Structures are given as C-alpha cells and as structure tokens.
Short mmCIF file of C-alpha atoms and ligand atoms in Angstrom, two decimals:
data_model
loop_
_atom_site.label_atom_id
_atom_site.label_comp_id
_atom_site.label_asym_id
_atom_site.label_seq_id
_atom_site.Cartn_x
_atom_site.Cartn_y
_atom_site.Cartn_z
CA MET A 1488 -15.75 10.77 0.19
CA SER A 1489 -13.73 8.00 0.11
CA ARG A 1490 -14.62 5.10 -1.91
CA VAL A 1491 -13.68 1.27 -0.08
CA LEU A 1492 -13.15 -1.61 -2.40
CA LEU A 1493 -13.72 -4.65 0.02
CA ILE A 1494 -11.96 -7.79 -2.03
CA GLU A 1495 -13.83 -10.55 0.41
CA ASP A 1496 -14.63 -14.28 -0.43
CA GLU A 1497 -17.20 -14.61 2.20
CA PRO A 1498 -20.58 -13.36 1.42
CA GLU A 1499 -21.57 -13.16 5.22
CA MET A 1500 -17.80 -10.98 6.10
CA LEU A 1501 -18.66 -8.60 2.59
CA MET A 1502 -21.95 -7.54 4.35
CA ILE A 1503 -20.53 -6.73 7.35
CA LEU A 1504 -17.87 -4.59 6.05
CA ARG A 1505 -20.21 -3.18 3.81
CA ASP A 1506 -22.88 -2.16 6.34
CA ASN A 1507 -20.61 -0.89 8.72
CA LEU A 1508 -18.31 1.13 6.38
CA GLU A 1509 -21.29 2.75 4.95
CA CYS A 1510 -22.96 4.06 8.25
CA GLU A 1511 -19.21 5.62 8.36
CA GLY A 1512 -20.01 7.57 5.28
CA TYR A 1513 -17.62 5.52 2.90
CA GLN A 1514 -18.49 4.29 -0.71
CA VAL A 1515 -18.60 0.76 -1.01
CA LEU A 1516 -17.48 -1.62 -3.73
CA LEU A 1517 -17.75 -5.38 -3.76
CA ALA A 1518 -15.95 -7.82 -5.24
CA GLU A 1519 -16.26 -11.39 -4.22
CA SER A 1520 -13.02 -13.06 -5.84
CA GLY A 1521 -9.79 -11.79 -6.22
CA GLU A 1522 -10.18 -11.28 -10.43
CA LEU A 1523 -13.30 -9.67 -9.90
CA GLY A 1524 -11.51 -7.81 -7.58
CA LEU A 1525 -8.40 -6.58 -9.69
CA ALA A 1526 -11.19 -5.96 -12.54
CA THR A 1527 -13.21 -3.72 -10.35
CA ALA A 1528 -9.55 -1.82 -8.57
CA LEU A 1529 -8.81 -0.66 -12.17
CA ARG A 1530 -11.75 0.43 -13.25
CA GLU A 1531 -13.20 2.42 -10.46
CA ARG A 1532 -9.54 3.17 -8.48
CA PRO A 1533 -10.74 3.27 -5.36
CA GLU A 1534 -8.71 5.44 -2.51
CA VAL A 1535 -8.93 2.56 -0.46
CA ILE A 1536 -8.55 -1.53 -1.14
CA LEU A 1537 -9.85 -3.25 1.69
CA LEU A 1538 -7.94 -7.26 0.55
CA ASP A 1539 -8.36 -10.25 2.28
CA LEU A 1540 -5.55 -12.26 2.02
CA MET A 1541 -6.96 -15.78 1.44
CA LEU A 1542 -9.33 -15.89 -1.92
CA PRO A 1543 -10.05 -19.11 -4.07
CA ARG A 1544 -7.82 -19.43 -6.93
CA MET A 1545 -6.35 -15.48 -6.83
CA SER A 1546 -4.98 -15.40 -3.58
CA GLY A 1547 -4.84 -11.75 -1.53
CA TYR A 1548 -0.45 -11.52 -2.84
CA GLU A 1549 -1.18 -11.88 -6.54
CA VAL A 1550 -4.08 -9.26 -6.45
CA CYS A 1551 -1.48 -6.69 -4.46
CA ARG A 1552 1.14 -7.75 -7.12
CA LYS A 1553 -1.03 -7.36 -9.99
CA LEU A 1554 -2.87 -4.28 -8.78
CA ARG A 1555 0.88 -2.76 -8.25
CA ALA A 1556 2.63 -3.89 -11.42
CA ALA A 1557 -0.57 -2.41 -13.32
CA GLY A 1558 -0.07 0.94 -11.44
CA ILE A 1559 -2.43 0.99 -9.07
CA ARG A 1560 -1.89 3.61 -6.37
CA SER A 1561 -4.81 2.63 -3.95
CA LEU A 1562 -3.88 2.74 -0.21
CA ILE A 1563 -4.23 -1.46 0.12
CA ILE A 1564 -4.92 -3.12 3.63
CA MET A 1565 -4.01 -6.80 3.52
CA VAL A 1566 -6.54 -8.61 5.63
CA THR A 1567 -5.04 -11.79 6.90
CA ALA A 1568 -5.87 -14.37 9.52
CA ARG A 1569 -4.74 -13.98 13.41
CA ASN A 1570 -1.30 -16.54 12.77
CA GLN A 1571 -0.11 -14.98 9.30
CA GLU A 1572 2.37 -12.95 10.86
CA LEU A 1573 5.31 -14.17 7.66
CA ASP A 1574 2.95 -13.32 5.42
CA ARG A 1575 1.81 -10.39 6.58
CA VAL A 1576 5.83 -9.32 6.00
CA ALA A 1577 5.05 -10.42 2.32
CA GLY A 1578 2.03 -8.39 2.11
CA LEU A 1579 3.95 -5.13 3.09
CA GLU A 1580 6.89 -6.17 0.77
CA LEU A 1581 4.50 -6.68 -2.61
CA GLY A 1582 3.25 -3.41 -1.95
CA ALA A 1583 0.29 -3.40 0.56
CA ASP A 1584 0.16 -0.33 3.15
CA ASP A 1585 -0.84 -1.90 6.18
CA TYR A 1586 -2.53 -4.99 7.56
CA LEU A 1587 -5.70 -6.41 9.63
CA ALA A 1588 -5.65 -9.79 11.36
CA LYS A 1589 -8.87 -10.97 11.81
CA PRO A 1590 -11.14 -10.65 13.89
CA PHE A 1591 -11.35 -6.82 13.77
CA SER A 1592 -13.72 -4.82 15.44
CA PRO A 1593 -15.08 -1.90 12.71
CA LYS A 1594 -13.37 0.66 15.36
CA ILE A 1595 -10.33 -0.69 14.59
CA LEU A 1596 -10.73 -0.89 10.97
CA PHE A 1597 -12.21 2.50 10.76
CA SER A 1598 -9.28 3.88 12.41
CA ARG A 1599 -6.78 1.99 10.46
CA ILE A 1600 -8.78 3.08 6.96
CA LYS A 1601 -8.50 7.17 8.26
CA ALA A 1602 -4.46 6.14 8.91
CA VAL A 1603 -4.18 5.31 5.38
CA LEU A 1604 -5.41 7.89 4.08
CA ARG A 1605 -3.57 10.24 6.02
CA ARG A 1606 -0.56 8.88 5.20
CA GLY A 1607 -1.53 8.56 1.80
CA ARG A 1608 -1.59 12.24 0.93
CA GLU A 1609 1.25 13.49 2.89
CA PRO A 1610 3.99 14.86 0.18
CA GLN A 1611 6.44 11.38 -0.98
CA LYS A 1612 9.44 12.16 0.68
CA LEU A 1613 12.44 12.85 -1.03
CA ALA A 1614 14.52 9.99 -1.70
CA LYS A 1615 18.11 10.35 0.14
CA THR A 1616 20.38 8.86 -2.87
CA LEU A 1617 19.65 8.94 -6.66
CA SER A 1618 21.65 7.15 -8.88
CA PHE A 1619 22.10 7.52 -12.42
CA GLY A 1620 24.81 4.97 -14.57
CA ASP A 1621 28.14 5.77 -12.67
CA PHE A 1622 26.66 8.94 -10.39
CA THR A 1623 25.33 8.96 -7.38
CA LEU A 1624 23.26 11.60 -5.37
CA GLU A 1625 23.55 12.38 -1.90
CA VAL A 1626 20.61 14.83 -1.48
CA ASP A 1627 20.76 15.58 1.93
CA ARG A 1628 24.90 16.29 2.06
CA TYR A 1629 24.99 17.78 -1.93
CA LEU A 1630 27.36 15.77 -3.19
CA LEU A 1631 27.48 14.06 -6.51
CA ARG A 1632 29.83 10.80 -6.83
CA LYS A 1633 31.33 9.25 -9.90
CA ARG A 1634 32.02 5.83 -8.10
CA ASP A 1635 34.90 7.18 -5.34
CA LYS A 1636 35.16 10.54 -6.62
CA TYR A 1637 33.24 13.59 -5.47
CA LYS A 1638 31.88 17.06 -5.93
CA CYS A 1639 29.67 19.57 -3.88
CA VAL A 1640 26.93 20.63 -6.02
CA THR A 1641 26.78 23.89 -3.56
CA CYS A 1642 30.13 24.71 -2.72
CA GLU A 1643 31.90 22.96 -6.14
CA ALA A 1644 34.54 21.52 -3.79
CA THR A 1645 36.26 17.75 -4.97
CA GLY A 1646 37.76 15.34 -3.09
CA ILE A 1647 37.80 11.53 -3.59
CA SER A 1648 35.80 9.07 -0.19
CA1 LIG B 2102 -11.25 -15.44 2.64
#
C-alpha cells in the first residue's frame, strides 16, 4: 500500500487528513514542519508527499526544491490556499507533480493521489531531442545533427539545413 507523507503545520488539518487517508488504506507519515518533512522524506522515501505551501520558517517551495535537489522522486502534491494562483505555477516549476487548493474534500484528495500515482507509474517518455556538445539527435526523425549539418541515422543520408 502506498505511503503518504503529510507536511502540514496545522495540527487539526494534519489529524483530519491522516484519518481520511488511513480510512482509505494509505499508510500515513506526519511532519509538522518543513524541516521535519524534509528529514522524514529523505529517510522514508514515501510514494506521495502532500506538501502545504504555507509553513513557518521553511516554506513548501523550499521543501520541494530541496527534496528534488536531494534526488527524492516522491510524487509531490502542493497544497495551497485558494488565491495562490501564481504560487501554484512556481510550485510546479520547482518540481511539484500537482497542486490542490484548500479547502478540498477527501474525495478530491483521493482522486488526486490516485492520479499522480497512476502518472508516476507510466514509463517515462523519451525526450524528442538529445544534445551532447555540438551534436543533437532528433529522436523521432532519426537525424543526427552537428550544428547545421545532419545525417540520417538509418539511411545514412547527409545534408545541410
Ligand atoms: Ca499552513
């Protein structure tokens, strides 16, 4: 069963979320601060992290950035207050997988967790272009380029474009 780490500084919210998730069959880990959350995530490697944005001292952004910098691949759902539209975008750019605006119903929470878990299990799509030094490989066109020159990697045709 998937493990979910809750990083949330409001004790009441933490308890409600924990009870709901446990009822649904998840194993739940709790952290009441960003610092604790970070330490718990590094130690326990949960599948999903529900990360509150507004935390004292270390914000959800910072926690998210540090988790990704430490190579933690857990699926991160950022929890924001209703009017934090811009923050949401910043969160996704920092490596969050999804966001959820407060207040939300348990039903919404479960469906988001299931959705990120499903997405997380899909095989990673290959990048369309790979670059190394002067070379670029256009994967779906089978073209290897060196600056403006190209060579087809299957038929060996060469050209300039
Ligand atoms: Ca909070």
